[in-house]
Coordinates of C-alpha atoms in Angstrom, one line a residue:
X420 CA 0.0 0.0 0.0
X421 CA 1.4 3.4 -0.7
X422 CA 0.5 6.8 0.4
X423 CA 2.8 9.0 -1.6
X424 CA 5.9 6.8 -0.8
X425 CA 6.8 3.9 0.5
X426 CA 3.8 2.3 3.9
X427 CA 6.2 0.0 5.8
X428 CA 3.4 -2.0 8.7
X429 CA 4.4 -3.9 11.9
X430 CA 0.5 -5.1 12.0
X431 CA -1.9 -2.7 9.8
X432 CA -4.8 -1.1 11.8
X433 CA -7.7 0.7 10.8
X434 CA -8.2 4.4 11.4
X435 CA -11.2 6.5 11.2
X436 CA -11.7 10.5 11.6
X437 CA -13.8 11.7 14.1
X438 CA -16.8 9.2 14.7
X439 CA -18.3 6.7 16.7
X440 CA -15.4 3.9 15.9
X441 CA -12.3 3.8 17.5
X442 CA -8.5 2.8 15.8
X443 CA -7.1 -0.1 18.0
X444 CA -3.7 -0.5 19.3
X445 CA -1.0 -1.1 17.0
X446 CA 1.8 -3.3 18.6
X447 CA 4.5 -1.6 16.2
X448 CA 5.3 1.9 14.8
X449 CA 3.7 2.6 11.0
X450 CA 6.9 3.4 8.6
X451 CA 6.9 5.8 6.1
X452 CA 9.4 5.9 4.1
X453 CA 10.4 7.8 0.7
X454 CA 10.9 11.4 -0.9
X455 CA 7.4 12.5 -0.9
X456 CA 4.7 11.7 1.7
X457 CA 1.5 12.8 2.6
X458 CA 0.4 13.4 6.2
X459 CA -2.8 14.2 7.4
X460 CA -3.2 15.9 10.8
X461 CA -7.2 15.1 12.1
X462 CA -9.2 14.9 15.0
X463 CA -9.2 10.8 15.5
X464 CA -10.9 8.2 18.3
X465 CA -8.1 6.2 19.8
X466 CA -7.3 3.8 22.7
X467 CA -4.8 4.7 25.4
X468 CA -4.6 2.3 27.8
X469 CA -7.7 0.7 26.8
X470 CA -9.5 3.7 27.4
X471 CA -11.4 5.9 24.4
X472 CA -9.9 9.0 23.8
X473 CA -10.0 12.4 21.2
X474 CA -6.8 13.0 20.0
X475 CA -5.1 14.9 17.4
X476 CA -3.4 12.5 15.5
X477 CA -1.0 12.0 12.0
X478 CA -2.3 9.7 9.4
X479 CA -4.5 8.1 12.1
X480 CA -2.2 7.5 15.1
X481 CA -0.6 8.2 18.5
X482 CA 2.7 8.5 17.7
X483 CA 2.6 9.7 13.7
X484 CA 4.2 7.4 11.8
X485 CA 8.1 6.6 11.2
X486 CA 9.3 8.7 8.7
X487 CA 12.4 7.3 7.0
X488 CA 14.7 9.6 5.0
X489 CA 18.1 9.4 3.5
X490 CA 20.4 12.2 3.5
X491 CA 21.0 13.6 0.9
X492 CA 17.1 13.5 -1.0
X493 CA 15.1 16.1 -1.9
X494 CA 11.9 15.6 0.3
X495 CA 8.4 16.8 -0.6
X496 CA 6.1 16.5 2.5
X497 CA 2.3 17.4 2.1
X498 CA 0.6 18.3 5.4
X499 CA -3.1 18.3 5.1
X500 CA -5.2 20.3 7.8
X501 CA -8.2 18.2 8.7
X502 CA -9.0 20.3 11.8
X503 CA -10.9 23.3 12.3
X504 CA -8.3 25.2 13.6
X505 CA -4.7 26.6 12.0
X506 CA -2.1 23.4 12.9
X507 CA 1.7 23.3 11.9
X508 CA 4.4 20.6 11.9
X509 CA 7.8 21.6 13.2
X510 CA 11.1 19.2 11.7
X511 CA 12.5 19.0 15.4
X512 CA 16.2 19.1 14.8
X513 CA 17.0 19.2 11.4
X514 CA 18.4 22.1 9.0
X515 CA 15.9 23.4 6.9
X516 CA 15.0 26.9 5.0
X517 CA 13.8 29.4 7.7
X518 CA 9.9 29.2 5.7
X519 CA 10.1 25.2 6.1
X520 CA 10.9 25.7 9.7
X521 CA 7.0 25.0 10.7
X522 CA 6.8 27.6 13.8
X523 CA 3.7 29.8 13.4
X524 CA 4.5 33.2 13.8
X525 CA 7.9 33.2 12.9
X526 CA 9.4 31.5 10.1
X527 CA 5.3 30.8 8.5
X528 CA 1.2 31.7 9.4
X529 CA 0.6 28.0 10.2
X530 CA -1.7 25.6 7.9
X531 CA -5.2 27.2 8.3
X532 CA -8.1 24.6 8.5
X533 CA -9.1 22.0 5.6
X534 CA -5.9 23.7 3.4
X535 CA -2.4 21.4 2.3
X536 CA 1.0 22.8 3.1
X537 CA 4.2 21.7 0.8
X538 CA 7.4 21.3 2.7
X539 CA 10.2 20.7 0.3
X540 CA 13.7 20.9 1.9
X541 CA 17.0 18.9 1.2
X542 CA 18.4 16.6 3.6
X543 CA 21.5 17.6 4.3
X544 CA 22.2 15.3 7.7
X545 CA 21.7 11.9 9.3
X546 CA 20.5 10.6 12.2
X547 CA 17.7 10.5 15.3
X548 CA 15.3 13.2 15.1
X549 CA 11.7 14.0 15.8
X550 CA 8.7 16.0 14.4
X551 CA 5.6 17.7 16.3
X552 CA 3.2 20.4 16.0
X553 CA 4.4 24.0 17.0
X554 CA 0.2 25.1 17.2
X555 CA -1.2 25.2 20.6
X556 CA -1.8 22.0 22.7
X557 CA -1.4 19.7 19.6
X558 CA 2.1 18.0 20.8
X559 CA 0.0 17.1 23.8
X560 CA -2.9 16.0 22.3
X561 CA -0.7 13.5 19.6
X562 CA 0.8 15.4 16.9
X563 CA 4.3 14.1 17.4
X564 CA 6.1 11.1 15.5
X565 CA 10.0 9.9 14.9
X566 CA 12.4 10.9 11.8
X567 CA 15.0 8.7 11.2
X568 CA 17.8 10.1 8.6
X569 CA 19.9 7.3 6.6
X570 CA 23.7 8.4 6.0
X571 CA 24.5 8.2 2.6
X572 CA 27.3 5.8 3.7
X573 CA 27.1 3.2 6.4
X574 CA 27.2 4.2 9.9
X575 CA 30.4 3.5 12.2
X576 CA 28.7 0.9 14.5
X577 CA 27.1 -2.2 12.6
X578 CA 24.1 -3.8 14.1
X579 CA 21.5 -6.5 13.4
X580 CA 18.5 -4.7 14.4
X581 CA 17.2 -1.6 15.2
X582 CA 14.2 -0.3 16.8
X583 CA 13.0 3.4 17.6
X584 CA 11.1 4.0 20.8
X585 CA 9.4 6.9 21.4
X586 CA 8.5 8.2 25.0
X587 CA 5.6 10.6 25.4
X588 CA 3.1 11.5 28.5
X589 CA -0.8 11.2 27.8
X590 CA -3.7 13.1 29.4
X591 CA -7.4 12.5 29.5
X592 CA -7.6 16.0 30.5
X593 CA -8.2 19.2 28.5
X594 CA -4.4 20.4 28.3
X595 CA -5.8 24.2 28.7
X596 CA -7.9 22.8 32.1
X597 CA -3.9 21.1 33.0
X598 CA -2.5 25.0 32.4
X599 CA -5.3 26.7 34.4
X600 CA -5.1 23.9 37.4
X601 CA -1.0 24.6 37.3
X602 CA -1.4 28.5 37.4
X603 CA -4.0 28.2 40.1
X604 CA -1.7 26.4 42.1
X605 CA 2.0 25.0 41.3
X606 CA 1.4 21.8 43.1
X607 CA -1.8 21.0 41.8
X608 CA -0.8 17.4 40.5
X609 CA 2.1 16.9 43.1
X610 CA 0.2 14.1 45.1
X611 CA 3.9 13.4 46.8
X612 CA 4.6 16.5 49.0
X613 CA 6.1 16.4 52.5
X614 CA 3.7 15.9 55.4
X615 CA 4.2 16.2 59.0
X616 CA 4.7 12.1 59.1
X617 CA 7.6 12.6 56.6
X618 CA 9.6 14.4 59.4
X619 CA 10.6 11.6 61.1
X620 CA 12.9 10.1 58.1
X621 CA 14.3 13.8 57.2
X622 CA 15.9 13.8 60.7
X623 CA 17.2 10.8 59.9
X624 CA 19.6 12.0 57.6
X625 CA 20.1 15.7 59.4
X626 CA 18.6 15.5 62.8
X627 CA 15.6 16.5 64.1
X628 CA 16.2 20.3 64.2
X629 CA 18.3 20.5 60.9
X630 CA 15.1 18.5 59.3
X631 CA 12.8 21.7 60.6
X632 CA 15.6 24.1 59.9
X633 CA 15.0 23.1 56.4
X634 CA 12.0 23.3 55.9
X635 CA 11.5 26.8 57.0
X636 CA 13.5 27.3 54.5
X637 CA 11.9 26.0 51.7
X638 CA 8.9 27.8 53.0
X639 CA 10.4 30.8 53.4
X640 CA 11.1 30.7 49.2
X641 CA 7.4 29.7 49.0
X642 CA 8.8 26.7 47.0
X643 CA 8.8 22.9 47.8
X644 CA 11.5 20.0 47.2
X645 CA 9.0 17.5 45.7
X646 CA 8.5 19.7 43.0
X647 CA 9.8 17.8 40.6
X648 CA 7.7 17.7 37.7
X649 CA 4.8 19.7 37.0
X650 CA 2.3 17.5 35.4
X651 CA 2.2 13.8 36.8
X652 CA 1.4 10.5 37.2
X653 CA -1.7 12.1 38.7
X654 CA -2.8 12.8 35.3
X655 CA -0.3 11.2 32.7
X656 CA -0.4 7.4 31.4
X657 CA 3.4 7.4 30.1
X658 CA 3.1 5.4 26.8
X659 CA 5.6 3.6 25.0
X660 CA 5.4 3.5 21.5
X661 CA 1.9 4.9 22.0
X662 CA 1.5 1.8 24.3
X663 CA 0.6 1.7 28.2
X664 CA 2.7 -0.1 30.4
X665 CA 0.1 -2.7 31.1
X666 CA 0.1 -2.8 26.7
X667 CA 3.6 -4.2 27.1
X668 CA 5.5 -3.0 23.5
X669 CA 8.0 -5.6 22.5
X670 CA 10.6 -5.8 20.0
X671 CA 12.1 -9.1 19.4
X672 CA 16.0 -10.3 18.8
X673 CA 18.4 -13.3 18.6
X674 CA 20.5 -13.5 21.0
X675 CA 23.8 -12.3 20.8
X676 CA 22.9 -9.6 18.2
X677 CA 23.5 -6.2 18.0
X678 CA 20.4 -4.2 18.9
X679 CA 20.5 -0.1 18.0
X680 CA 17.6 1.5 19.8
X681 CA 16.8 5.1 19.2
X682 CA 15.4 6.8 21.5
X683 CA 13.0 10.4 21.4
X684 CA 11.4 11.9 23.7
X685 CA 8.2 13.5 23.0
X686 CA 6.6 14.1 26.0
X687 CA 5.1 17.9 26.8
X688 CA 6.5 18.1 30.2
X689 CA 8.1 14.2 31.3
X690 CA 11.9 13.7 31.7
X691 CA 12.8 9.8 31.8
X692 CA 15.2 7.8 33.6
X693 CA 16.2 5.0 30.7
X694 CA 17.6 1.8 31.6
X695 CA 17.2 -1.8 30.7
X696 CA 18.3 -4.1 34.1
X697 CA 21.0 -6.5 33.0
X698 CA 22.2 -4.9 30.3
X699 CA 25.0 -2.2 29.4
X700 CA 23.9 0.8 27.3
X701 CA 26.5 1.5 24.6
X702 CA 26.1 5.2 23.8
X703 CA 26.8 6.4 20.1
X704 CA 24.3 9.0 19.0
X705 CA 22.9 12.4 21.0
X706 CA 20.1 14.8 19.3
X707 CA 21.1 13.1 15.6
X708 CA 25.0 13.2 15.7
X709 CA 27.5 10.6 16.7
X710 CA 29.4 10.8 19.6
X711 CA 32.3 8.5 21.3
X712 CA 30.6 5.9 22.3
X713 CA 30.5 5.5 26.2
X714 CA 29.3 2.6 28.2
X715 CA 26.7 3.6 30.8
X716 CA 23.5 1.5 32.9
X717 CA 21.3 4.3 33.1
X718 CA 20.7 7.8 31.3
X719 CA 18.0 10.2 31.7
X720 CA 16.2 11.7 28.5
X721 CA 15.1 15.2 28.4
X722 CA 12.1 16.8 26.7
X723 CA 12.6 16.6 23.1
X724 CA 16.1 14.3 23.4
X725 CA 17.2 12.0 21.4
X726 CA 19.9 8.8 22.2
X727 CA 20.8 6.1 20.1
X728 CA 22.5 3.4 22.0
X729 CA 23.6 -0.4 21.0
X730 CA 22.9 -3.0 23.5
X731 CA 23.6 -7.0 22.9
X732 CA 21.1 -9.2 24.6
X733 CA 21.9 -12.6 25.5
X734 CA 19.2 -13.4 27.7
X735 CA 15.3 -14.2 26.8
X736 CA 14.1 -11.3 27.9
X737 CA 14.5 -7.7 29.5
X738 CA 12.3 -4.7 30.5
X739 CA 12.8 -1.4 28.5
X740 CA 12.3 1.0 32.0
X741 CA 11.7 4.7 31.7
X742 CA 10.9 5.5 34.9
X743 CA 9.6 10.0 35.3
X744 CA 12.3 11.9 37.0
X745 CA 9.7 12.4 39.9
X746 CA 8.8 8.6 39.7
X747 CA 5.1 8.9 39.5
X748 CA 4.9 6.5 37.0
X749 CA 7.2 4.7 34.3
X750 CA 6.9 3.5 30.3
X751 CA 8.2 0.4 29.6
X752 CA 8.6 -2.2 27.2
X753 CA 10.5 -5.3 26.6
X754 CA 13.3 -6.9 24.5
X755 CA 12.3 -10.5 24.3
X756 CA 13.1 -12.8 22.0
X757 CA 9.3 -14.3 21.5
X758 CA 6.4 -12.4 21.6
X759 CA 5.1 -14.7 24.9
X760 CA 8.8 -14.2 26.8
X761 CA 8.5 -10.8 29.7
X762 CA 10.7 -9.8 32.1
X763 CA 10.5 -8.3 35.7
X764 CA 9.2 -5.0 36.0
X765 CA 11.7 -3.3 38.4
X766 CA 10.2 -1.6 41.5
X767 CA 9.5 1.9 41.4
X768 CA 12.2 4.0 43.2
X769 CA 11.1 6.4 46.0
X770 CA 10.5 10.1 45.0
X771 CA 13.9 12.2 45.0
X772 CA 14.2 15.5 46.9
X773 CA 15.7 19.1 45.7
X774 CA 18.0 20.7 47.7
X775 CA 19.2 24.1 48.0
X776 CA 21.9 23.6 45.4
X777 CA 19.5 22.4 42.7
X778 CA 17.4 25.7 43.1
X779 CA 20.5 28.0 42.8
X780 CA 20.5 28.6 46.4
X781 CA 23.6 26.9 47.6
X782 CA 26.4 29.2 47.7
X783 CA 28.8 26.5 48.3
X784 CA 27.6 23.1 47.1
X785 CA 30.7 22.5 43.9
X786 CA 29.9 19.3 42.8
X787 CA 30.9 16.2 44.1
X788 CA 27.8 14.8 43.4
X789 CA 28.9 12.3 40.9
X790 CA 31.7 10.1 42.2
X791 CA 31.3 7.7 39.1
X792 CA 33.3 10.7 36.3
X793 CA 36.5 12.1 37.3
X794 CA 36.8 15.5 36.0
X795 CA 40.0 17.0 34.4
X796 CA 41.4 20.3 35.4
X797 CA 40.0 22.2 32.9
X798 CA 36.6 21.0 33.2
X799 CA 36.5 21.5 37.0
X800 CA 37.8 25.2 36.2
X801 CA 34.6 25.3 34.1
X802 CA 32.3 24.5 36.4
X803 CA 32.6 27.3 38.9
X804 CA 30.3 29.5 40.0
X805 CA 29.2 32.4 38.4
X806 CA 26.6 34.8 39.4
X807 CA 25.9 37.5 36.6
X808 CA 23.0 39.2 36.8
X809 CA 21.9 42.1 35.3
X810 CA 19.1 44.9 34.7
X811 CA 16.9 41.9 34.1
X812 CA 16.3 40.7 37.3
X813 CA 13.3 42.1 38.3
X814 CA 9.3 42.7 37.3
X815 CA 6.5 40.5 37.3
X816 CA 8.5 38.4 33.8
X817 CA 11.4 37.6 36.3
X818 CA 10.7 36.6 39.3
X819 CA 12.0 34.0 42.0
X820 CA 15.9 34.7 40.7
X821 CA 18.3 31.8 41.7
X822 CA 21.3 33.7 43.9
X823 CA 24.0 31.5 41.8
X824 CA 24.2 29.2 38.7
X825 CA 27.3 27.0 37.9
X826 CA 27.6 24.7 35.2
X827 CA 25.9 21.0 36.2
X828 CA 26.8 19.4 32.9
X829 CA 29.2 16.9 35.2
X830 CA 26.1 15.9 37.3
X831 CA 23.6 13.0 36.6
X832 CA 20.4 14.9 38.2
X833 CA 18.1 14.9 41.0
X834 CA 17.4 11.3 41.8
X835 CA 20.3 9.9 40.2
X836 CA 23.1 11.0 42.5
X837 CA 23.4 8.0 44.6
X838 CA 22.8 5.3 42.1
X839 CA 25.1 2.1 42.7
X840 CA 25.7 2.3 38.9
X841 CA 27.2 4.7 36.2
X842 CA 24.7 7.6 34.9
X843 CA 25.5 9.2 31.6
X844 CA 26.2 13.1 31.7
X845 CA 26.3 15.6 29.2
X846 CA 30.2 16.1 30.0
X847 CA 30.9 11.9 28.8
X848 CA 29.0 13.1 25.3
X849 CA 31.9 13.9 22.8
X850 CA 32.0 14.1 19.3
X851 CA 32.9 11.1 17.7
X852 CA 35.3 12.9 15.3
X853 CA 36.9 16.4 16.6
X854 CA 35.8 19.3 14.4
X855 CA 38.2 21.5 12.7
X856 CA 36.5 24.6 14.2
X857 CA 36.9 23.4 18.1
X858 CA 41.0 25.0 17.1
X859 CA 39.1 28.0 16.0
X860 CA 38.4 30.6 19.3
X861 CA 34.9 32.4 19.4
X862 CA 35.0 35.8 18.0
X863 CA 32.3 37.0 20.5
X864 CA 30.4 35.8 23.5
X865 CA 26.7 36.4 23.9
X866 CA 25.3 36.0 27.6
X867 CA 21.4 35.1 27.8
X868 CA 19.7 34.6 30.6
X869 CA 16.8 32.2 30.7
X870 CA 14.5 34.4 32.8
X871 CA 10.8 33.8 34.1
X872 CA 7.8 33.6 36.7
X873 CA 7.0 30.1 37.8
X874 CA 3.9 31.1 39.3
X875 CA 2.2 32.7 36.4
X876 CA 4.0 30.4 33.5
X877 CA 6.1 33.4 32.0
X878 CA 9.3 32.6 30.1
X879 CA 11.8 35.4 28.6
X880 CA 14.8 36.1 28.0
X881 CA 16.7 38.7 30.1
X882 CA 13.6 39.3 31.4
X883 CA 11.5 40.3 28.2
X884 CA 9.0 37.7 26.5
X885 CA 9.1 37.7 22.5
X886 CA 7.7 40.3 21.1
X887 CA 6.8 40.3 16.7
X888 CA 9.0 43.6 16.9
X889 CA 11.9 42.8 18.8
X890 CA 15.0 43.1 17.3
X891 CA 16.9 39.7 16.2
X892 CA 20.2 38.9 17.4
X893 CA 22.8 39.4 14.5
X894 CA 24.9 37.0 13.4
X895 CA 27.6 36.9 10.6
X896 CA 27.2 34.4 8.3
X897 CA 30.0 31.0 9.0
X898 CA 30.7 33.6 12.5
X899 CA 31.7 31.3 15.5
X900 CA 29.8 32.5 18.5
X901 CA 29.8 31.8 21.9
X902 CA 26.7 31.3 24.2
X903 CA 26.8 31.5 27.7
X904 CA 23.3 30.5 28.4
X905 CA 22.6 31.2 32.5
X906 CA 19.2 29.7 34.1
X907 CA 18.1 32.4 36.9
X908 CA 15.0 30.6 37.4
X909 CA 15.0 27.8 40.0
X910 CA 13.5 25.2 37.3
X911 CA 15.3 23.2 34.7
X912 CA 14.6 24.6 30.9
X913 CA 15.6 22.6 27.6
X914 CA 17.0 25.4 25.0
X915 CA 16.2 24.2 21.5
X916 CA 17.9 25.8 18.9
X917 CA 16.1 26.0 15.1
X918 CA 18.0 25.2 11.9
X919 CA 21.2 24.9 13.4
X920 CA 23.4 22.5 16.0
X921 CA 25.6 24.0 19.1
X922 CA 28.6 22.6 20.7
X923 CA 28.3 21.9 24.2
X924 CA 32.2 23.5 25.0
X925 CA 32.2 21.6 28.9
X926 CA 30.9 18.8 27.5
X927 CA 33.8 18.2 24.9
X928 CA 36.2 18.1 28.4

């Protein structure tokens, strides 16, 4: 069957626009593959966790389907609007034209309802990479798939198999009722806050007194250290491959092969912990590019990630486990190799706490945090405290400033620092062949600070929001720039840049 390439199925399965029917479960990801595609973005009946739901979905499904490239092709993608409101797909990652970007607003005026929209770009890289709407709640609500990029020569690691998994958080909830119950109150879905009965373990670990003494603290900042995530496991059903956990996704192998499993995470506001018990995690790709490969048991996946890593199973079967950073809840699936084989689910681990360091607040906490990397000079000199703030720090955009931020890139994260195994890091990620242009020194540095009011769900930088007339920042064309990108809020913020990569300079210590 073709639908302007190439329709690749795991198990086929009927889809239907908005009616009375409902598309089943589909136990693999739909494959498209080819230089010109159609998708069509509609409102669509599904089944999430055996339970009926209105999404917005791609060509029928929850995630959109696969969409295979090579580098190198000149790709025509038609988007179809079957909505009645404006929608847009974004190419998460890649390098397009600024008008292909997809972003409403800025680089285009969005598809408008029941019209097509032609994206024709060339592909001019390889790799992992992701697509999603940039309208409104629409990631949320299913408009997200994977977009794997062939190299027009083979790869540097040979495997057998490969399978793409993509993470994502679902909710039966209007996302705009999620938004208002967030900005009515922060810890609306935090169902694991500190009670008086919790005071008894706290002094365990700093005495009675030093357990009180810190929470007046935390009160005083009117924040709290189980604030780890703002939508949970309250509300989400973390799916797999568009599966529940109870759904069980499975992706079969031979033992003793080479397995390459990409993973993206397109959740709207989940970070996972990834690892697969009994098995080593081999590293080789981050966000599309290859790195150095680096052996590791566990990693944690940010919003909008991607990392490809080769494992070799021997056994019959193990459990895929993306556990939430606040552990409300996990995805999971399983590497088997039979469809009837599972594997042990491993226990949930208990909710991790912030400290003063993680808000900004800890004048003196340097690290240490993360016995499993040994740092060289030069990175450790890059990790020291800096506290630059300017006129931006104050008005209703910018409130709640953290009193210092340091460079963390060395650190595994909130509820990974006392893991009995290793944790990758952004600082193990290297490229996998040195650039040229690392030799060449930055002719300028730009400082932005990522500014904002948790309260009220404000974001800026240096303390303005994006305004249609604000000027741009100016670059010279083939200019190398540095970045000094410094988070004064007390919450952790993916920066995403469009069109173009960035080199991580402490991770390439």
């Amino acid at each position: 069957m073709t639908i302007g390439g190439t329709l690749v199925l795991g198990r086929f399965v009927t889809s239907c626009a908005t009616t009375g029917s409902v598309v089943a479960v589909r136990p693999q990801l739909l494959s498209l593959a080819g230089p010109t595609l159609d998708l069509t973005i509609a409102r669509t009946r599904v089944l999430i966790g055996g339970h009926a739901a209105e999404a917005t979905t791609v060509n029928g499904g929850v995630p959109g389907p696969e969409i295979r490239l090579r580098e190198g092709q000149e790709v025509v993608l038609r988007v179809r609007n079957g909505l009645h409101e404006d929608t847009s797909i974004h190419w998460h990652g890649l390098f397009v034209p600024p008008e292909m970007d997809g972003v409403p607003g800025v680089s285009f005026d969005g598809i408008p309802a029941g019209e097509t929209f032609v994206y024709r770009f060339p592909i001019r890289q390889s790799g992992t990479y992701w697509y999603h709407s940039h309208s409104g709640f629409q990631e949320q609500t299913g408009v997200y798939g994977p977009l794997v990029i062939e190299p027009t020569s083979p790869g540097p690691h040979a495997y057998d198999r490969e399978y793409t998994i993509v993470l994502s958080d679902w909710t039966f909830e209007n996302p705009n009722r999620v938004l208002a119950n967030l900005k009515r109150y922060g810890g609306y879905y935090n169902f694991q806050r500190r009670t008086l009965a919790n005071l008894g373990d706290e002094s365990d670990g700093m005495g009675f007194w030093g357990a009180v003494v810190d929470r007046f603290r935390w009160a005083r900042m009117r924040m709290d250290p189980t604030d780890i995530s703002d939508v949970t496991g309250v509300t989400y059903t973390y799916l797999f491959n568009g599966l529940a956990p109870d759904e069980n996704w499975r992706g079969i192998f031979n033992p003793g092969e080479r397995v390459r499993l990409r993973f993206i995470n397109a959740s709207a506001a989940t970070y996972f912990d990834v690892r697969i018990p009994g098995l080593r995690l081999a590293v080789i790709g981050a966000d599309g590019m290859n790195v150095a490969p680096v052996e590791v048991d566990e990693f944690r996946l940010a919003i909008a990630e991607t990392l490809d890593v080769l494992v070799e199973p021997i056994d019959t079967a193990y459990t895929v486990f993306a556990e939430a950073m606040d552990r409300s809840g996990f995805a999971r699936g399983t590497l088997a190799t039979g469809p009837d084989v599972i594997a042990a689910i491993p226990a949930r681990r208990p909710r991790p706490l912030l400290n003063m360091a993680d808000m900004g607040m800890d004048h003196g906490a340097m690290g240490g945090e993360h016995a499993g990397h040994n740092m060289t000079h030069q990175c450790s000199a890059a990790m020291t405290a800096v506290s630059r703030h300017g006129d931006d720090e104050h008005g209703a955009g910018n409130a709640m400033v953290a009193a210092v931020a340091r460079s963390r890139v060395s650190e595994p994260g909130v509820g990974l620092r006392d893991t009995r195994w290793q944790v990758l890091t952004y600082a193990d990620l290297r490229r996998a062949v040195p650039g040229a242009d690392t030799a060449v020194e930055p002719s300028r540095e730009i400082e932005l600070h990522l500014t904002g009011n948790m309260e009220r769900y404000m974001w800026s930088f240096d303390g303005e929001q994006y305004r249609h007339d604000m000027a741009p920042i100016a670059l010279r064309h083939g200019e190398r720039v540095r970045f000094v990108l410094i988070n004064d809020t007390m919450m952790a913020h993916p920066i995403h840049l469009h069109g173009m990569f960035f080199e991580l300079e402490v991770g390439a210590c």
